[in-house]
Coordinates of C-alpha atoms in Angstrom, one line a residue:
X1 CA 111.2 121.1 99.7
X2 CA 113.1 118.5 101.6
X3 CA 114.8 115.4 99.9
X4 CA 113.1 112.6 99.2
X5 CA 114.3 109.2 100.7
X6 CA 114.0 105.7 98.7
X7 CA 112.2 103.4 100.9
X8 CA 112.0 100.4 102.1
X9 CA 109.0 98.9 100.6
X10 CA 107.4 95.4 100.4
X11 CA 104.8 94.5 97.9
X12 CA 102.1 92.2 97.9
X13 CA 101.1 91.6 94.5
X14 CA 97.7 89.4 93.6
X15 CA 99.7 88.5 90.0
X16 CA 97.9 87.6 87.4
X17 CA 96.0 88.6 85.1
X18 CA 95.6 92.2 85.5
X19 CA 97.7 93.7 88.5
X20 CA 97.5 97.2 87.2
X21 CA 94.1 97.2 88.0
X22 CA 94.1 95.9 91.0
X23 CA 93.1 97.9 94.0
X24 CA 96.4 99.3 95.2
X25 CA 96.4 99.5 99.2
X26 CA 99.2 101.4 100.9
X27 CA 99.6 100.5 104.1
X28 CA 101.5 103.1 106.6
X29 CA 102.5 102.7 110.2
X30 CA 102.2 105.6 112.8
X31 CA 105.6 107.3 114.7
X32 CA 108.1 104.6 115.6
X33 CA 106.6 101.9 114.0
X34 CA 107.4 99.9 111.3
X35 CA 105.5 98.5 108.2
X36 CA 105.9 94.8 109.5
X37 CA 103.5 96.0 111.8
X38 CA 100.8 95.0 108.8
X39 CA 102.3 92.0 108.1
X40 CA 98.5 89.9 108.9
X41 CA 96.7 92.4 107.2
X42 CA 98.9 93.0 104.3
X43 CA 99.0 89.3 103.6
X44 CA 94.8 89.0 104.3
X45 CA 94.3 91.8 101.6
X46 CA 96.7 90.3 99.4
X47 CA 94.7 86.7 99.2
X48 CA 91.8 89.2 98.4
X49 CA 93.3 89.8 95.5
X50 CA 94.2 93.7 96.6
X51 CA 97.7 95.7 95.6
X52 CA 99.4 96.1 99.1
X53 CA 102.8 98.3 99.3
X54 CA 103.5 98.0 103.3
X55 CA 106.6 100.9 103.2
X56 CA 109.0 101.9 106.6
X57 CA 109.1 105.6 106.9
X58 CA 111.8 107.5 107.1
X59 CA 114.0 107.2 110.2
X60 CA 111.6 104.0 110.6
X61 CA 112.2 99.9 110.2
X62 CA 114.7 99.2 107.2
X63 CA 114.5 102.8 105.6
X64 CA 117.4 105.3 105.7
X65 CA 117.6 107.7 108.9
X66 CA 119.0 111.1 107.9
X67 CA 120.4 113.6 110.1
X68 CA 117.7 116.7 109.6
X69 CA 114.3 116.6 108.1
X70 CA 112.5 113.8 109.5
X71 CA 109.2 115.4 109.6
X72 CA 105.8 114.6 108.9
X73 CA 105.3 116.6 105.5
X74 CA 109.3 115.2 104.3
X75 CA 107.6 111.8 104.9
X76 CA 104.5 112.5 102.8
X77 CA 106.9 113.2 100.5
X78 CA 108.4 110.1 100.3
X79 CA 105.1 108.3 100.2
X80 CA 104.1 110.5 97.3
X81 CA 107.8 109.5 95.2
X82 CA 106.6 105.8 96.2
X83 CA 102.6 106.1 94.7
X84 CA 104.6 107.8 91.9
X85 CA 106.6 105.1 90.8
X86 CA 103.9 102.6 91.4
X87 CA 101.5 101.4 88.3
X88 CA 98.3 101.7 89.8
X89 CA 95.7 103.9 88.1
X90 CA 94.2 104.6 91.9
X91 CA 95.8 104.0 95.6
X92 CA 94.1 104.1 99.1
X93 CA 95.8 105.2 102.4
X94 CA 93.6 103.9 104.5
X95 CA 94.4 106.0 108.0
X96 CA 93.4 106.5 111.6
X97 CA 92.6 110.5 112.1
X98 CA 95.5 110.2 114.9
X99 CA 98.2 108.9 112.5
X100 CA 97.0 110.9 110.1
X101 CA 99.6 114.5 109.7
X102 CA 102.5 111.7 108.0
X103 CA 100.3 110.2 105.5
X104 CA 97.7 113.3 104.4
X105 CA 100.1 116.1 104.2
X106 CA 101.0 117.2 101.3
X107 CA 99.4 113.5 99.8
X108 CA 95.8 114.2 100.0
X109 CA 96.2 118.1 99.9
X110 CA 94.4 118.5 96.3
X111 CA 92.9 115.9 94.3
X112 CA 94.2 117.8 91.4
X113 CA 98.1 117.6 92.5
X114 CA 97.5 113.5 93.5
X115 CA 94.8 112.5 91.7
X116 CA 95.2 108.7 92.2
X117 CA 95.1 108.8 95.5
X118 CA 92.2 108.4 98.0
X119 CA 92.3 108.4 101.8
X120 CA 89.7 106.2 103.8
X121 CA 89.5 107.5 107.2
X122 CA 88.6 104.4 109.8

């Protein structure tokens, strides 16, 4: 199991009253992108009163580049350690089926291992 990387993360947060039970969208760019990338989106969701966490994959944006292990399934990883820490009772990764390997693998794999966690294909 590779070693998961804190990262860079923004937040977009509706406040009030009841932000845990808000719908939580996480918001993932494809290979060499960043997460500013969603900046429009991110900030159009947020108004709707929507959860956005817009993170920067490994090796990606403002998050740390290590030297081995920048794979898809290490950066699933990640992305799991970040819907972990979040409060949200449920999380959607909304995805494109060709961006898909870095945000399904491992994330999506079993509803019983990730439970909170939904994946909307577009």
């Amino acid at each position: 199991m590779a070693t998961t990387v804190d990262l860079f993360h923004t937040v977009l947060d509706p406040g009030p009253p009841d932000v845990a039970d808000a719908n939580t969208l996480l918001l993932v760019h494809g290979w060499g992108g960043a997460g500013r990338e969603w900046s429009p989106q991110a900030e159009v969701l947020a108004a709707a009163e929507h959860r956005v966490i817009v993170p920067d994959l490994r090796g990606h944006g403002r998050s740390p580049v290590l030297d081995e292990d920048n794979t898809p399934v290490a950066m699933a990883q990640d992305l799991t350690a970040l819907i972990g820490a979040t409060e949200s009772p449920r999380t959607w990764l909304p995805a494109r089926p060709v961006a898909l390997p870095a945000r399904s693998s491992r994330i999506n794999e079993s509803p019983s291992r990730n439970p909170r966690v939904n994946l909307a294909l577009s």
